[in-house]
Coordinates of C-alpha atoms in Angstrom, one line a residue:
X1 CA 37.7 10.9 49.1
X2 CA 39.6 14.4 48.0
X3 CA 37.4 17.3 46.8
X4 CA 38.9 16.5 43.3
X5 CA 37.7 12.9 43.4
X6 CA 34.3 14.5 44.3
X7 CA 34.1 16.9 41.5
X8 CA 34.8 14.3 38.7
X9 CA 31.5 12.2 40.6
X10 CA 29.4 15.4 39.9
X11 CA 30.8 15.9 36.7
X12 CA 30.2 12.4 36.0
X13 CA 26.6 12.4 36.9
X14 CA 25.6 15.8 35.3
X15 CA 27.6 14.5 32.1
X16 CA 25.9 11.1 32.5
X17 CA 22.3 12.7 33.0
X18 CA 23.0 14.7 29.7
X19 CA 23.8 11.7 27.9
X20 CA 20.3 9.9 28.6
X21 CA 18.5 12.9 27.3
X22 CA 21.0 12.4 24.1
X23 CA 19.9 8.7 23.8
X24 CA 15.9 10.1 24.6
X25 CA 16.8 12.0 21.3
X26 CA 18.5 9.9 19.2
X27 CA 15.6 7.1 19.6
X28 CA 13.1 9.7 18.4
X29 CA 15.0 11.0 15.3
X30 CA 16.1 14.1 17.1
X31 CA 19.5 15.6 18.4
X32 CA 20.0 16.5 21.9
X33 CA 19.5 20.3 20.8
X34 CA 16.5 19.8 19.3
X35 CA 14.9 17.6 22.0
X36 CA 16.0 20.8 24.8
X37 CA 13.8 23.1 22.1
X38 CA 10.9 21.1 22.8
X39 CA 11.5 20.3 26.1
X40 CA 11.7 24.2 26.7
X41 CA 8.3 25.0 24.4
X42 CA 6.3 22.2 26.2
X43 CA 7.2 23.6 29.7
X44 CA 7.0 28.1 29.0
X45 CA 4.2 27.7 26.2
X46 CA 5.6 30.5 24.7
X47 CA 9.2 31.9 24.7
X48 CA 12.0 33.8 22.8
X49 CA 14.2 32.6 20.5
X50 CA 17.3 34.6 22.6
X51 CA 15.3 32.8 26.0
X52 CA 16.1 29.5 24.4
X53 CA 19.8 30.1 23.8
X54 CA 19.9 31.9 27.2
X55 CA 18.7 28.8 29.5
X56 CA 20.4 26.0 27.9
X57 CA 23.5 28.1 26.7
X58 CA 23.4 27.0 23.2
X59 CA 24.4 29.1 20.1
X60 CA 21.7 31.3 18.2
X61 CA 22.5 29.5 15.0
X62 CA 22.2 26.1 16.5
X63 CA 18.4 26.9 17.7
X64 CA 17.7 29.2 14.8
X65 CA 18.4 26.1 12.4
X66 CA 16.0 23.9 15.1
X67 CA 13.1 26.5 15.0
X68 CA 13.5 27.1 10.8
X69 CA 12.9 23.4 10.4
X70 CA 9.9 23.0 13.3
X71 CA 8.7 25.9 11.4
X72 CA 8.5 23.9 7.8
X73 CA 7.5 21.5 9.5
X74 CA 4.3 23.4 10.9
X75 CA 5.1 22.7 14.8
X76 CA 5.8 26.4 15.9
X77 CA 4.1 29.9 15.3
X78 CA 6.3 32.8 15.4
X79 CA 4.7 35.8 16.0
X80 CA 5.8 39.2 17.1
X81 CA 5.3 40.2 20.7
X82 CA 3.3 43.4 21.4
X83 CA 5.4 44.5 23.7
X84 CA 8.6 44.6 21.5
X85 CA 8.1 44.8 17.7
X86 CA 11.7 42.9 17.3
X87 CA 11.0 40.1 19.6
X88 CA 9.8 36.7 18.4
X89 CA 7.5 34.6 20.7
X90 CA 7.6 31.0 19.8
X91 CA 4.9 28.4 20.6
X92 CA 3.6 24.7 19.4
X93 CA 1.1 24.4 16.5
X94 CA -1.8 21.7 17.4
X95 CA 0.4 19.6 15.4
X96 CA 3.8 20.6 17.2
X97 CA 2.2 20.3 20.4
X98 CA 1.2 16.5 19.4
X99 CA 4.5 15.5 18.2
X100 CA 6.4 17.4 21.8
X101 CA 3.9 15.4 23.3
X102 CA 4.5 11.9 21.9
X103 CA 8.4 12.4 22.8
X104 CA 8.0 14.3 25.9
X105 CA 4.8 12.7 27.9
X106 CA 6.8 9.4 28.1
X107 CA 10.1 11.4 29.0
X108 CA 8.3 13.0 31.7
X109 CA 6.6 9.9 32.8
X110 CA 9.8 8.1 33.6
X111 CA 11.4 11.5 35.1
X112 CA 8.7 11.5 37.4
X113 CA 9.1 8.5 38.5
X114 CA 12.8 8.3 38.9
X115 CA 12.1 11.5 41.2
X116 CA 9.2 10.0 43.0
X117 CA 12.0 6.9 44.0
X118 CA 14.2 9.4 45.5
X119 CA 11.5 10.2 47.9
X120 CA 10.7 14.0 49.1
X121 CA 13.4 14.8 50.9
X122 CA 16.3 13.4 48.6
X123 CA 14.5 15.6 46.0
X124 CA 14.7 18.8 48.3
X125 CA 18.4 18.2 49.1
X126 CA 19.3 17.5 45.0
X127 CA 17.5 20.8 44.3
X128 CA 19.0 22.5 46.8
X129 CA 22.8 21.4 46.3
X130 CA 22.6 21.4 42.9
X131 CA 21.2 25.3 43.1
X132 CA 24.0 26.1 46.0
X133 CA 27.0 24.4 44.1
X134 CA 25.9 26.4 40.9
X135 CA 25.5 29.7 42.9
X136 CA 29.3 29.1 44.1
X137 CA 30.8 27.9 41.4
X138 CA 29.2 30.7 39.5
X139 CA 30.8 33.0 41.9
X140 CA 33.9 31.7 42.1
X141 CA 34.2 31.8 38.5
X142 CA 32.7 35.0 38.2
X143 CA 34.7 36.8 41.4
X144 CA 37.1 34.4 42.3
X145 CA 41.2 35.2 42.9
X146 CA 42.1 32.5 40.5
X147 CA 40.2 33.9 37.3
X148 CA 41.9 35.3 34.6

């Protein structure tokens, strides 16, 4: 198989991957955007706004719009952090925290287990080439002779 032919199986997968959190969403009256915003609350407790947008390289309008309506809806708190009077730290309400968890506990359950199937080291060798391939590609893209 050519290195192209190789690259559209990786792009398959990550795509395909992306698309089952998608579905995850759309069964529990959410968008894939939204789901990531919960995912990302559940898992740091309490981040930024700009952190959000950062990790999963979505526009600031696109989660502002997802936190204004979790705030209506009473599952965030914004506050301001002490360290930096402009910086909003986000976390779950009781009541946010119950409706992350009846979308994500089941999410995570079945994660889990399609991990634990993989066995150990199949799970060290997908971290560790998925890190490695986005360290190079970053670089290449980044560095490489054929940017521009």
């Amino acid at each position: 198989m050519n290195i192209r032919d190789q690259i559209k199986q990786v792009n398959a997968a990550l795509s395909g991957t992306l698309d089952l959190y998608r579905t995850w969403a759309k069964k529990h009256d959410l968008n894939y955007n939204a789901l990531v915003v919960l995912y990302t609350l559940d898992d740091y407790t309490t981040c930024t706004q700009k952190q959000i947008c950062a990790w999963w390289a979505l526009p600031k309008q696109t989660v502002h719009g997802i936190l204004l309506d979790f705030e209506k809806k009473g599952y965030i708190a914004i506050t301001t952090s002490k360290e930096n009077k402009r910086e909003r730290r986000l976390s779950f309400t009781e009541s946010g925290q119950a409706f992350a968890d009846s979308i994500l506990a089941p999410l995570h359950r079945m994660e889990e287990a399609a991990m634990e199937k993989l066995g150990e080291k199949q799970r060290e060798q997908l971290i560790r080439c998925n890190a490695d391939y986005y360290e190079l590609l970053k670089e290449e893209l980044e560095n490489g002779p054929h940017t521009g």
